[in-house]
């Protein structure tokens, strides 16, 4: 995998903790075990563009008021999306 920053081919997938500001700007949450790309050549660790938009989409679609301060990436993606309730009647 190529590093986006230094173009080294030593970049590898890893997981880490990221702090994410909620779309309404009210607070930031801590997301652990988030997939990331880590590069030993330049020391950079970052999320791919796809992953960033995946997290942002999810935060727009779920009820962020009930989110705990800290959760795992998996738990975040497993949160029920509010918009779905408009399409399915229980
Ligand atoms: Zn690098």
Tab-separated table of C-alpha atoms and ligand atoms in Angstrom:
chain	number	residue	atom	x	y	z
A	1	UNK	CA	0.000	0.000	0.000
A	2	UNK	CA	1.344	3.443	-0.901
A	3	UNK	CA	1.577	6.261	1.625
A	4	UNK	CA	-0.455	9.321	0.597
A	5	UNK	CA	2.150	11.597	2.174
A	6	UNK	CA	5.598	10.343	1.214
A	7	UNK	CA	4.695	7.764	-1.459
A	8	UNK	CA	6.597	5.073	0.382
A	9	UNK	CA	5.217	1.630	-0.361
A	10	UNK	CA	5.648	0.570	3.277
A	11	UNK	CA	2.299	1.937	4.462
A	12	UNK	CA	0.098	-0.687	6.085
A	13	UNK	CA	-3.403	-0.956	7.446
A	14	UNK	CA	-3.771	-0.603	11.178
A	15	UNK	CA	-6.353	0.579	13.679
A	16	UNK	CA	-6.288	3.491	16.057
A	17	UNK	CA	-8.243	6.023	18.062
A	18	UNK	CA	-9.571	9.143	16.387
A	19	UNK	CA	-11.416	12.156	17.771
A	20	UNK	CA	-14.325	13.247	15.654
A	21	UNK	CA	-16.354	16.422	15.902
A	22	UNK	CA	-20.078	15.825	15.533
A	23	UNK	CA	-21.762	17.392	12.480
A	24	UNK	CA	-23.616	19.873	14.720
A	25	UNK	CA	-20.333	20.879	16.360
A	26	UNK	CA	-21.728	20.292	19.847
A	27	UNK	CA	-18.939	17.979	20.981
A	28	UNK	CA	-16.324	15.520	19.851
A	29	UNK	CA	-16.419	11.787	20.342
A	30	UNK	CA	-13.605	9.290	20.613
A	31	UNK	CA	-13.743	6.435	18.117
A	32	UNK	CA	-11.464	3.539	18.967
A	33	UNK	CA	-10.322	0.682	16.735
A	34	UNK	CA	-10.788	2.872	13.672
A	35	UNK	CA	-9.183	1.492	10.525
A	36	UNK	CA	-6.203	3.632	9.565
A	37	UNK	CA	-3.203	3.634	7.288
A	38	UNK	CA	0.119	3.836	9.047
A	39	UNK	CA	3.449	4.591	7.373
A	40	UNK	CA	6.719	3.689	9.105
A	41	UNK	CA	8.724	5.794	6.631
A	42	UNK	CA	7.256	9.180	7.576
A	43	UNK	CA	5.405	8.256	10.770
A	44	UNK	CA	2.046	9.356	9.390
A	45	UNK	CA	-1.163	7.659	10.489
A	46	UNK	CA	-4.361	8.682	8.773
A	47	UNK	CA	-7.760	7.527	7.617
A	48	UNK	CA	-8.512	6.939	3.962
A	49	UNK	CA	-10.863	9.379	2.210
A	50	UNK	CA	-13.429	6.596	1.829
A	51	UNK	CA	-13.379	5.917	5.546
A	52	UNK	CA	-13.678	9.594	6.434
A	53	UNK	CA	-16.801	9.962	4.289
A	54	UNK	CA	-18.181	6.705	5.684
A	55	UNK	CA	-17.889	8.058	9.242
A	56	UNK	CA	-19.305	11.460	8.287
A	57	UNK	CA	-22.272	9.897	6.471
A	58	UNK	CA	-22.961	7.705	9.464
A	59	UNK	CA	-22.819	10.640	11.905
A	60	UNK	CA	-25.346	12.518	9.775
A	61	UNK	CA	-27.742	9.587	9.694
A	62	UNK	CA	-27.730	8.496	13.328
A	63	UNK	CA	-28.951	10.127	16.514
A	64	UNK	CA	-25.659	11.566	17.765
A	65	UNK	CA	-27.227	12.843	21.011
A	66	UNK	CA	-27.348	9.337	22.411
A	67	UNK	CA	-23.788	8.441	21.438
A	68	UNK	CA	-21.391	7.722	24.300
A	69	UNK	CA	-18.212	9.784	24.593
A	70	UNK	CA	-16.146	6.837	23.503
A	71	UNK	CA	-17.117	3.951	21.264
A	72	UNK	CA	-15.510	1.580	18.838
A	73	UNK	CA	-15.665	2.095	15.101
A	74	UNK	CA	-17.719	-1.086	14.837
A	75	UNK	CA	-20.249	0.168	17.388
A	76	UNK	CA	-20.529	3.474	15.576
A	77	UNK	CA	-21.261	1.806	12.263
A	78	UNK	CA	-23.792	-0.480	13.966
A	79	UNK	CA	-25.879	2.448	15.261
A	80	UNK	CA	-29.353	2.434	13.715
A	81	UNK	CA	-29.830	5.076	11.054
A	82	UNK	CA	-32.703	7.456	11.737
A	83	UNK	CA	-33.616	7.890	8.088
A	84	UNK	CA	-34.436	4.216	7.751
A	85	UNK	CA	-37.345	4.666	10.131
A	86	UNK	CA	-39.065	6.799	7.549
A	87	UNK	CA	-39.048	3.996	5.055
A	88	UNK	CA	-39.928	1.022	7.227
A	89	UNK	CA	-42.929	0.837	9.494
A	90	UNK	CA	-42.537	-1.287	12.602
B	1	LIG	ZN1	4.721	7.961	4.476
